[in-house]
Amino acid sequence: MNFELNEEQQAFADSVRRFAEANLKDGALERAHDPHFPRGVAQMLGKQGLMGISFDPADGGQGGTLFDSVIAIEQIASVCPRSADVVQAGNFGPIRTFVEYATPEQKARWLPDLLAGNICISLGMSEPDAGSAVTELKTTATQDGDDFVINGSKVFGTHSPDAAIYLVYVRFGPGVNGIGSVIIERDTPGFTIGKPTPFMSGEQWSQLYFENCRIPARNVLLGVGGFKKQIAGFNVERLGNSSRSLALGRYAFNLAREHALIRKQFGRPLCEFQGLQWKFADMALKLESAQMLLYRAASVTEGLPSPYQTAIAKLACNQAGFEVANEAVQVMGGLGYSQESLAEYCMRRTRGWMIAGGSTEILKNRIAEDVFDRRFDQRGQAARAS
Ligand SMILES: Cc1cc2nc3c(=O)[nH]c(=O)nc-3n(C[C@H](O)[C@H](O)[C@H](O)COP(=O)(O)OP(=O)(O)OC[C@H]3O[C@@H](n4cnc5c(N)ncnc54)[C@H](O)[C@@H]3O)c2cc1C
């Protein structure tokens, strides 16, 4: 067992860090307060080979590992927290499901622009009445000749106001088996993108409306029976979410650490007060332990990450990220609470990841299933009553 990065991984981490220091340090604060997808950063990361890090070179990827993508998030986030979202978009999010299951024709059509950072893709899974219970989604795809007609609505999609294409979960038929997915282009007739609404992080989302939106059958990504495949792939997305949570917690921790070394009150630097030293010890414990769980889950050399290891890593990283960023704000006092510092951004941003991509409660449900080695049907009582 080795708890350090190997030589190759360390060299990669150092090179990403140097790139970030040179290109992303300036403007980090402004980027955090810009509600739009940072397309300029995406194009820069595309040129640097930081999009599709673990994708097959035949697909335009870099042939690296999932672990390499985690390293990239950590290094980019340590310099510019907001730019870590671009690493997510180019490696872990719906792009990962897309590259896994798209046909050669679909890949040829959209992947080059996605990997170059020219366009971004948004995931349309959640609906007004289907959040944690995602399999209750109602958006339908009905075959009509060579086309499918889409009807329904999606909410909360990351980058939904700015995306060029949308990976939309749809129902081809009843039950879990009836769920699959389609790709919908932004300007398709019958598809409306609602007015953007800000999340607490400042990032915006738009409700998506599909009213007799007609798409060709070649835009189907996964047909009937596709849901299980998609959800297995979602563990990768969860690790991107975990990496960003932890990385932003660490960013805030480092800001607070610097502050505590320099800021003096009562004639002494803050770091000399034991009440604050213990806060830092608790923060370090949370970050270090979550880091181990993240690295374990991301260390897969073949196939997809384990659902259990992913769930426990995401839970630890989500909690550590938010709790540490929150404490960092406290340690930095008024400055921490001000938008002059990125500590408050890290706190707001990490809060959302306790809800997105499997809330902490849903993760605990998943972990408990492994603990008891049995499945707990969340619909138990409702199903019995009906
Ligand atoms: C920052 C952010 C980004 C997002 N990005 C996307 C995206 O790109 N695409 C997309 O489709 N969606 C996205 N979402 C939506 C996200 O997937 C949902 O918010 C999430 O699944 C929870 O659904 P909900 O908000 O409807 O809450 P609900 O499902 O209504 O849950 C409300 C509360 O009840 C708890 N709860 C629900 N069921 C149980 C249970 N069985 N046991 C214990 N507790 C339970 C939940 O944990 C939560 O705390 C995003 C959300 C956020 C905050």
Short mmCIF file of C-alpha atoms and ligand atoms in Angstrom, two decimals:
data_model
loop_
_atom_site.label_atom_id
_atom_site.label_comp_id
_atom_site.label_asym_id
_atom_site.label_seq_id
_atom_site.Cartn_x
_atom_site.Cartn_y
_atom_site.Cartn_z
CA MET A 1 0.00 0.00 0.00
CA ASN A 2 1.34 3.40 -0.97
CA PHE A 3 -0.10 6.68 0.27
CA GLU A 4 1.92 8.95 -2.02
CA LEU A 5 1.55 9.83 -5.69
CA ASN A 6 3.97 7.84 -7.83
CA GLU A 7 6.70 9.59 -9.81
CA GLU A 8 4.63 9.88 -12.98
CA GLN A 9 1.57 11.17 -11.12
CA GLN A 10 3.68 13.70 -9.22
CA ALA A 11 5.24 14.93 -12.46
CA PHE A 12 1.76 15.31 -13.99
CA ALA A 13 0.50 17.14 -10.88
CA ASP A 14 3.51 19.51 -11.00
CA SER A 15 3.00 20.26 -14.69
CA VAL A 16 -0.73 21.00 -14.24
CA ARG A 17 0.10 23.21 -11.27
CA ARG A 18 2.69 25.16 -13.28
CA PHE A 19 0.18 25.59 -16.12
CA ALA A 20 -2.48 26.81 -13.69
CA GLU A 21 -0.09 29.24 -11.94
CA ALA A 22 0.91 30.70 -15.30
CA ASN A 23 -2.54 30.90 -16.88
CA LEU A 24 -5.30 30.85 -14.28
CA LYS A 25 -4.02 32.63 -11.18
CA ASP A 26 -4.89 36.07 -12.52
CA GLY A 27 -8.65 36.47 -12.65
CA ALA A 28 -9.47 33.63 -10.23
CA LEU A 29 -11.66 35.89 -8.08
CA GLU A 30 -13.52 37.40 -11.06
CA ARG A 31 -14.13 33.94 -12.55
CA ALA A 32 -15.73 32.76 -9.30
CA HIS A 33 -18.29 35.56 -9.59
CA ASP A 34 -19.09 35.05 -13.27
CA PRO A 35 -22.31 33.02 -13.64
CA HIS A 36 -21.39 31.72 -17.10
CA PHE A 37 -19.45 28.64 -18.15
CA PRO A 38 -15.81 29.83 -18.50
CA ARG A 39 -15.46 29.00 -22.20
CA GLY A 40 -12.06 30.72 -22.56
CA VAL A 41 -10.68 28.50 -19.79
CA ALA A 42 -12.22 25.43 -21.46
CA GLN A 43 -10.49 26.25 -24.74
CA MET A 44 -7.19 26.73 -22.92
CA LEU A 45 -7.56 23.42 -21.07
CA GLY A 46 -8.49 21.75 -24.36
CA LYS A 47 -5.24 22.92 -25.94
CA GLN A 48 -3.31 21.79 -22.86
CA GLY A 49 -4.71 18.23 -23.08
CA LEU A 50 -6.71 18.56 -19.87
CA MET A 51 -10.07 17.67 -21.43
CA GLY A 52 -10.73 13.95 -21.96
CA ILE A 53 -7.70 13.02 -19.85
CA SER A 54 -8.86 9.43 -19.33
CA PHE A 55 -10.57 9.04 -22.72
CA ASP A 56 -9.27 6.74 -25.42
CA PRO A 57 -6.86 8.52 -27.80
CA ALA A 58 -9.04 7.15 -30.62
CA ASP A 59 -11.80 9.41 -29.25
CA GLY A 60 -9.47 12.40 -29.02
CA GLY A 61 -8.60 11.72 -25.37
CA GLN A 62 -5.25 11.54 -23.62
CA GLY A 63 -5.29 7.83 -22.67
CA GLY A 64 -4.68 8.64 -18.98
CA THR A 65 -6.45 7.32 -15.91
CA LEU A 66 -9.41 8.45 -13.84
CA PHE A 67 -6.88 9.17 -11.10
CA ASP A 68 -5.07 11.58 -13.43
CA SER A 69 -8.33 13.48 -13.89
CA VAL A 70 -8.68 13.75 -10.10
CA ILE A 71 -5.12 15.12 -9.93
CA ALA A 72 -6.00 17.69 -12.60
CA ILE A 73 -9.01 18.91 -10.61
CA GLU A 74 -6.93 19.20 -7.45
CA GLN A 75 -4.16 21.17 -9.12
CA ILE A 76 -6.39 23.49 -11.13
CA ALA A 77 -8.65 24.14 -8.12
CA SER A 78 -5.68 24.95 -5.92
CA VAL A 79 -5.02 27.97 -8.16
CA CYS A 80 -8.49 28.84 -9.55
CA PRO A 81 -11.45 27.13 -7.83
CA ARG A 82 -13.96 28.02 -10.57
CA SER A 83 -11.78 26.54 -13.32
CA ALA A 84 -12.06 23.14 -11.62
CA ASP A 85 -15.63 23.08 -12.98
CA VAL A 86 -14.16 23.06 -16.47
CA VAL A 87 -12.02 20.02 -15.66
CA GLN A 88 -15.23 18.39 -14.43
CA ALA A 89 -17.10 19.35 -17.60
CA GLY A 90 -14.34 17.98 -19.82
CA ASN A 91 -13.70 14.75 -17.95
CA PHE A 92 -16.32 13.63 -15.42
CA GLY A 93 -19.76 15.01 -16.23
CA PRO A 94 -22.20 14.04 -18.99
CA ILE A 95 -19.27 14.08 -21.43
CA ARG A 96 -18.06 10.87 -19.73
CA THR A 97 -21.40 9.09 -20.29
CA PHE A 98 -21.44 10.43 -23.82
CA VAL A 99 -17.99 9.11 -24.73
CA GLU A 100 -18.81 5.76 -23.17
CA TYR A 101 -22.01 5.12 -25.13
CA ALA A 102 -22.15 7.41 -28.17
CA THR A 103 -22.12 5.94 -31.66
CA PRO A 104 -19.12 6.72 -33.90
CA GLU A 105 -21.35 9.17 -35.79
CA GLN A 106 -22.42 10.96 -32.59
CA LYS A 107 -18.82 11.15 -31.42
CA ALA A 108 -17.64 12.55 -34.74
CA ARG A 109 -20.34 15.18 -34.61
CA TRP A 110 -19.87 16.58 -31.11
CA LEU A 111 -16.77 15.23 -29.35
CA PRO A 112 -14.09 17.33 -31.11
CA ASP A 113 -15.80 20.59 -30.13
CA LEU A 114 -16.51 19.35 -26.60
CA LEU A 115 -12.87 18.36 -26.07
CA ALA A 116 -11.63 21.61 -27.59
CA GLY A 117 -13.80 23.52 -25.11
CA ASN A 118 -15.72 25.21 -27.92
CA ILE A 119 -19.06 23.90 -26.66
CA CYS A 120 -20.33 22.34 -23.44
CA ILE A 121 -22.88 19.65 -22.67
CA SER A 122 -25.44 19.77 -19.85
CA LEU A 123 -27.13 16.85 -18.10
CA GLY A 124 -30.93 16.89 -17.95
CA MET A 125 -31.85 14.27 -15.38
CA SER A 126 -33.73 15.99 -12.53
CA GLU A 127 -37.34 17.02 -13.03
CA PRO A 128 -39.76 19.08 -10.95
CA ASP A 129 -41.26 15.84 -9.50
CA ALA A 130 -38.22 13.55 -9.80
CA GLY A 131 -35.14 14.57 -7.79
CA SER A 132 -33.63 11.93 -5.50
CA ALA A 133 -36.24 9.51 -6.88
CA VAL A 134 -34.87 9.99 -10.38
CA THR A 135 -36.54 6.89 -11.80
CA GLU A 136 -39.86 8.69 -11.38
CA LEU A 137 -38.95 10.97 -14.28
CA LYS A 138 -41.81 11.70 -16.66
CA THR A 139 -40.16 13.20 -19.75
CA THR A 140 -41.19 10.93 -22.61
CA ALA A 141 -39.63 9.97 -25.93
CA THR A 142 -42.24 8.61 -28.32
CA GLN A 143 -41.21 7.06 -31.62
CA ASP A 144 -42.80 8.56 -34.72
CA GLY A 145 -41.39 7.08 -37.91
CA ASP A 146 -37.64 7.79 -37.96
CA ASP A 147 -37.95 10.39 -35.22
CA PHE A 148 -38.59 10.60 -31.50
CA VAL A 149 -40.89 13.23 -30.05
CA ILE A 150 -39.84 14.53 -26.61
CA ASN A 151 -42.27 15.99 -24.06
CA GLY A 152 -41.48 17.04 -20.50
CA SER A 153 -39.27 19.32 -18.44
CA LYS A 154 -35.91 19.30 -16.62
CA VAL A 155 -34.58 21.40 -13.75
CA PHE A 156 -31.28 22.38 -12.07
CA GLY A 157 -28.95 21.35 -14.94
CA THR A 158 -25.35 22.52 -14.50
CA HIS A 159 -24.35 24.82 -17.39
CA SER A 160 -27.92 24.56 -18.73
CA PRO A 161 -28.11 28.25 -19.78
CA ASP A 162 -24.84 27.97 -21.76
CA ALA A 163 -24.76 24.45 -23.22
CA ALA A 164 -24.89 23.64 -26.93
CA ILE A 165 -26.14 20.08 -26.39
CA TYR A 166 -28.08 18.34 -23.63
CA LEU A 167 -27.88 14.73 -22.50
CA VAL A 168 -31.49 14.22 -21.49
CA TYR A 169 -32.83 11.24 -19.56
CA VAL A 170 -36.14 10.19 -21.09
CA ARG A 171 -38.75 7.52 -20.71
CA PHE A 172 -39.23 5.30 -23.77
CA GLY A 173 -41.62 3.09 -21.83
CA PRO A 174 -42.81 2.22 -18.29
CA GLY A 175 -40.61 1.24 -15.35
CA VAL A 176 -36.88 1.62 -14.77
CA ASN A 177 -36.18 -0.41 -17.86
CA GLY A 178 -38.08 2.12 -19.96
CA ILE A 179 -35.55 4.88 -19.17
CA GLY A 180 -32.80 5.82 -21.60
CA SER A 181 -31.29 9.04 -22.93
CA VAL A 182 -31.13 11.28 -25.97
CA ILE A 183 -28.97 14.16 -27.17
CA ILE A 184 -30.88 17.37 -27.86
CA GLU A 185 -29.32 20.36 -29.58
CA ARG A 186 -29.93 23.82 -28.25
CA ASP A 187 -31.80 25.23 -31.23
CA THR A 188 -34.14 22.26 -31.81
CA PRO A 189 -37.75 23.39 -32.44
CA GLY A 190 -39.99 22.53 -29.46
CA PHE A 191 -37.10 22.95 -27.00
CA THR A 192 -37.19 26.09 -24.82
CA ILE A 193 -34.56 27.16 -22.29
CA GLY A 194 -36.15 29.10 -19.42
CA LYS A 195 -34.88 32.26 -17.73
CA PRO A 196 -31.65 31.58 -15.79
CA THR A 197 -31.91 31.41 -11.98
CA PRO A 198 -28.83 31.60 -9.75
CA PHE A 199 -27.86 28.82 -7.35
CA MET A 200 -26.35 29.92 -4.01
CA SER A 201 -22.92 29.57 -5.68
CA GLY A 202 -23.84 32.23 -8.26
CA GLU A 203 -23.80 29.64 -11.05
CA GLN A 204 -27.04 29.67 -13.03
CA TRP A 205 -29.49 27.02 -14.15
CA SER A 206 -32.46 27.18 -16.50
CA GLN A 207 -35.56 25.04 -16.61
CA LEU A 208 -35.72 23.11 -19.88
CA TYR A 209 -39.07 22.60 -21.60
CA PHE A 210 -39.74 20.04 -24.32
CA GLU A 211 -43.03 20.44 -26.17
CA ASN A 212 -43.39 18.04 -29.08
CA CYS A 213 -39.66 18.44 -29.62
CA ARG A 214 -38.78 16.24 -32.58
CA ILE A 215 -35.31 14.67 -32.81
CA PRO A 216 -33.96 12.10 -35.27
CA ALA A 217 -33.49 8.53 -34.03
CA ARG A 218 -29.72 8.97 -34.55
CA ASN A 219 -29.75 11.28 -31.50
CA VAL A 220 -30.70 8.43 -29.14
CA LEU A 221 -27.74 7.75 -26.84
CA LEU A 222 -29.10 4.84 -24.82
CA GLY A 223 -32.44 3.25 -25.61
CA VAL A 224 -34.67 1.01 -23.49
CA GLY A 225 -32.65 -0.55 -20.64
CA GLY A 226 -30.07 2.25 -20.73
CA PHE A 227 -30.70 3.58 -17.22
CA LYS A 228 -28.56 1.04 -15.36
CA LYS A 229 -25.60 1.69 -17.64
CA GLN A 230 -25.96 5.43 -17.20
CA ILE A 231 -26.20 5.24 -13.44
CA ALA A 232 -23.11 2.98 -13.22
CA GLY A 233 -21.23 5.63 -15.22
CA PHE A 234 -22.56 8.28 -12.85
CA ASN A 235 -20.06 7.06 -10.22
CA VAL A 236 -17.38 8.78 -12.27
CA GLU A 237 -19.34 12.04 -12.14
CA ARG A 238 -19.60 11.56 -8.38
CA LEU A 239 -15.82 11.39 -8.08
CA GLY A 240 -15.46 14.66 -9.98
CA ASN A 241 -17.94 16.20 -7.58
CA SER A 242 -15.99 14.73 -4.62
CA SER A 243 -12.65 16.01 -5.94
CA ARG A 244 -13.96 19.54 -6.35
CA SER A 245 -15.56 19.54 -2.87
CA LEU A 246 -12.31 18.51 -1.29
CA ALA A 247 -10.17 20.79 -3.43
CA LEU A 248 -12.27 23.85 -2.60
CA GLY A 249 -12.22 22.94 1.09
CA ARG A 250 -8.44 22.77 0.85
CA TYR A 251 -8.28 26.08 -1.02
CA ALA A 252 -10.23 27.79 1.79
CA PHE A 253 -8.10 25.99 4.40
CA ASN A 254 -4.90 27.37 2.83
CA LEU A 255 -6.33 30.89 2.71
CA ALA A 256 -7.28 30.65 6.39
CA ARG A 257 -3.89 29.19 7.29
CA GLU A 258 -2.05 32.11 5.65
CA HIS A 259 -4.40 34.53 7.35
CA ALA A 260 -3.85 32.94 10.78
CA LEU A 261 -0.07 33.21 10.36
CA ILE A 262 -0.15 36.92 9.52
CA ARG A 263 -3.21 38.47 11.16
CA LYS A 264 -2.52 39.74 14.68
CA GLN A 265 -5.08 40.39 17.43
CA PHE A 266 -4.32 41.02 21.10
CA GLY A 267 -0.69 41.49 20.00
CA ARG A 268 -0.30 37.91 18.72
CA PRO A 269 -0.81 36.13 15.40
CA LEU A 270 -4.12 34.25 15.32
CA CYS A 271 -2.31 30.92 14.95
CA GLU A 272 -1.04 31.27 18.53
CA PHE A 273 -4.56 30.98 19.98
CA GLN A 274 -5.29 27.40 20.92
CA GLY A 275 -8.99 27.80 20.05
CA LEU A 276 -7.96 28.36 16.44
CA GLN A 277 -5.16 25.76 16.42
CA TRP A 278 -7.75 23.10 17.30
CA LYS A 279 -9.97 24.27 14.48
CA PHE A 280 -7.07 23.76 12.08
CA ALA A 281 -6.32 20.32 13.53
CA ASP A 282 -9.97 19.31 13.00
CA MET A 283 -9.95 20.74 9.48
CA ALA A 284 -6.72 18.89 8.62
CA LEU A 285 -8.20 15.63 9.91
CA LYS A 286 -11.30 16.05 7.73
CA LEU A 287 -9.29 16.89 4.61
CA GLU A 288 -6.69 14.14 5.03
CA SER A 289 -9.17 11.37 5.78
CA ALA A 290 -11.49 12.34 2.91
CA GLN A 291 -8.47 12.47 0.60
CA MET A 292 -7.63 8.83 1.37
CA LEU A 293 -11.18 7.71 0.59
CA LEU A 294 -11.21 9.71 -2.63
CA TYR A 295 -7.90 8.24 -3.80
CA ARG A 296 -9.06 4.72 -2.98
CA ALA A 297 -12.23 5.12 -5.02
CA ALA A 298 -10.40 6.77 -7.93
CA SER A 299 -7.65 4.16 -8.08
CA VAL A 300 -9.54 1.83 -10.43
CA THR A 301 -7.34 0.55 -13.21
CA GLU A 302 -10.17 -1.19 -15.08
CA GLY A 303 -13.90 -0.60 -15.40
CA LEU A 304 -15.93 1.83 -13.31
CA PRO A 305 -15.32 2.85 -9.68
CA SER A 306 -17.02 0.80 -6.98
CA PRO A 307 -20.43 2.27 -6.04
CA TYR A 308 -19.74 1.76 -2.31
CA GLN A 309 -16.25 3.26 -2.37
CA THR A 310 -17.57 6.14 -4.45
CA ALA A 311 -20.50 6.80 -2.11
CA ILE A 312 -18.32 6.82 1.00
CA ALA A 313 -15.69 9.01 -0.71
CA LYS A 314 -18.29 11.51 -1.91
CA LEU A 315 -19.91 11.69 1.51
CA ALA A 316 -16.55 12.31 3.21
CA CYS A 317 -15.42 14.87 0.60
CA ASN A 318 -18.75 16.73 0.54
CA GLN A 319 -18.80 17.02 4.33
CA ALA A 320 -15.10 17.85 4.62
CA GLY A 321 -15.23 20.41 1.81
CA PHE A 322 -18.16 22.34 3.20
CA GLU A 323 -17.27 22.07 6.89
CA VAL A 324 -13.67 23.14 6.29
CA ALA A 325 -14.65 26.05 4.01
CA ASN A 326 -17.20 27.15 6.60
CA GLU A 327 -14.58 27.10 9.37
CA ALA A 328 -12.12 28.91 7.10
CA VAL A 329 -14.64 31.75 6.75
CA GLN A 330 -14.93 31.87 10.56
CA VAL A 331 -11.15 31.98 11.05
CA MET A 332 -10.87 34.83 8.54
CA GLY A 333 -13.56 36.88 10.25
CA GLY A 334 -15.06 39.76 8.22
CA LEU A 335 -12.58 39.23 5.42
CA GLY A 336 -13.64 35.58 5.10
CA TYR A 337 -17.28 36.65 4.79
CA SER A 338 -16.44 39.27 2.18
CA GLN A 339 -16.46 38.66 -1.56
CA GLU A 340 -12.93 40.09 -1.61
CA SER A 341 -11.77 36.64 -0.56
CA LEU A 342 -12.54 33.29 -2.20
CA ALA A 343 -13.23 31.62 1.17
CA GLU A 344 -16.92 32.55 1.09
CA TYR A 345 -17.19 31.34 -2.53
CA CYS A 346 -15.69 27.99 -1.54
CA MET A 347 -18.22 27.74 1.28
CA ARG A 348 -21.19 28.51 -0.99
CA ARG A 349 -19.91 26.27 -3.77
CA THR A 350 -19.19 23.24 -1.59
CA ARG A 351 -22.65 23.52 -0.03
CA GLY A 352 -24.28 22.64 -3.35
CA TRP A 353 -22.30 19.42 -3.75
CA MET A 354 -23.97 18.05 -0.62
CA ILE A 355 -27.16 18.08 -2.74
CA ALA A 356 -25.95 17.55 -6.32
CA GLY A 357 -24.94 14.20 -7.78
CA GLY A 358 -26.51 12.16 -4.98
CA SER A 359 -27.28 14.10 -1.79
CA THR A 360 -25.48 13.15 1.41
CA GLU A 361 -28.65 11.39 2.60
CA ILE A 362 -28.93 9.32 -0.56
CA LEU A 363 -25.23 8.41 -0.22
CA LYS A 364 -25.84 7.27 3.34
CA ASN A 365 -28.72 5.10 2.11
CA ARG A 366 -26.33 3.53 -0.41
CA ILE A 367 -23.62 2.98 2.21
CA ALA A 368 -26.13 1.38 4.61
CA GLU A 369 -27.02 -1.15 1.92
CA ASP A 370 -23.43 -2.36 1.95
CA VAL A 371 -23.30 -2.29 5.74
CA PHE A 372 -26.35 -4.58 5.99
CA ASP A 373 -25.71 -6.40 2.72
CA ARG A 374 -29.29 -5.91 1.58
CA ARG A 375 -31.26 -3.46 -0.50
CA PHE A 376 -33.63 -1.02 1.21
CA ASP A 377 -36.46 -0.03 -1.10
CA GLN A 378 -37.04 3.68 -0.39
CA ARG A 379 -40.58 3.29 -1.70
CA GLY A 380 -41.36 0.60 0.90
CA GLN A 381 -44.27 2.18 2.76
CA ALA A 382 -45.61 4.14 -0.23
CA ALA A 383 -45.61 0.99 -2.33
CA ARG A 384 -47.38 -1.02 0.39
CA ALA A 385 -50.03 1.71 0.86
CA SER A 386 -50.93 1.89 -2.83
C1 LIG B 1 -25.36 22.60 -7.61
C2 LIG B 1 -26.31 21.64 -8.21
C3 LIG B 1 -26.05 21.14 -9.50
C4 LIG B 1 -26.95 20.24 -10.09
N1 LIG B 1 -26.70 19.81 -11.36
C5 LIG B 1 -27.61 19.01 -11.97
C6 LIG B 1 -27.43 18.60 -13.32
O1 LIG B 1 -26.44 18.95 -13.98
N2 LIG B 1 -28.38 17.84 -13.91
C7 LIG B 1 -29.49 17.42 -13.24
O2 LIG B 1 -30.31 16.72 -13.82
N3 LIG B 1 -29.68 17.78 -11.94
C8 LIG B 1 -28.78 18.56 -11.29
N4 LIG B 1 -28.98 18.94 -9.98
C9 LIG B 1 -30.15 18.47 -9.29
C10 LIG B 1 -29.82 17.41 -8.24
O3 LIG B 1 -29.50 16.19 -8.89
C11 LIG B 1 -31.02 17.30 -7.30
O4 LIG B 1 -31.15 18.54 -6.62
C12 LIG B 1 -30.88 16.14 -6.32
O5 LIG B 1 -31.00 14.91 -6.97
C13 LIG B 1 -31.93 16.22 -5.21
O6 LIG B 1 -33.20 16.32 -5.77
P1 LIG B 1 -34.20 17.47 -5.25
O7 LIG B 1 -33.48 18.76 -5.29
O8 LIG B 1 -35.45 17.34 -6.04
O9 LIG B 1 -34.46 17.14 -3.73
P2 LIG B 1 -35.44 16.00 -3.17
O10 LIG B 1 -35.23 14.73 -3.87
O11 LIG B 1 -36.81 16.55 -3.10
O12 LIG B 1 -34.86 15.82 -1.70
C14 LIG B 1 -35.05 16.79 -0.66
C15 LIG B 1 -34.31 16.34 0.58
O13 LIG B 1 -34.81 15.07 1.01
C16 LIG B 1 -33.76 14.12 1.09
N5 LIG B 1 -34.26 12.79 0.68
C17 LIG B 1 -34.95 12.46 -0.43
N6 LIG B 1 -35.20 11.14 -0.46
C18 LIG B 1 -34.63 10.61 0.66
C19 LIG B 1 -34.51 9.30 1.19
N7 LIG B 1 -35.01 8.23 0.56
N8 LIG B 1 -33.83 9.12 2.35
C20 LIG B 1 -33.31 10.20 3.01
N9 LIG B 1 -33.40 11.47 2.56
C21 LIG B 1 -34.02 11.68 1.39
C22 LIG B 1 -32.70 14.65 0.12
O14 LIG B 1 -31.41 14.15 0.44
C23 LIG B 1 -32.82 16.13 0.32
O15 LIG B 1 -32.08 16.52 1.45
C24 LIG B 1 -28.10 19.83 -9.37
C25 LIG B 1 -28.34 20.31 -8.08
C26 LIG B 1 -27.46 21.20 -7.50
C27 LIG B 1 -27.73 21.70 -6.12
#
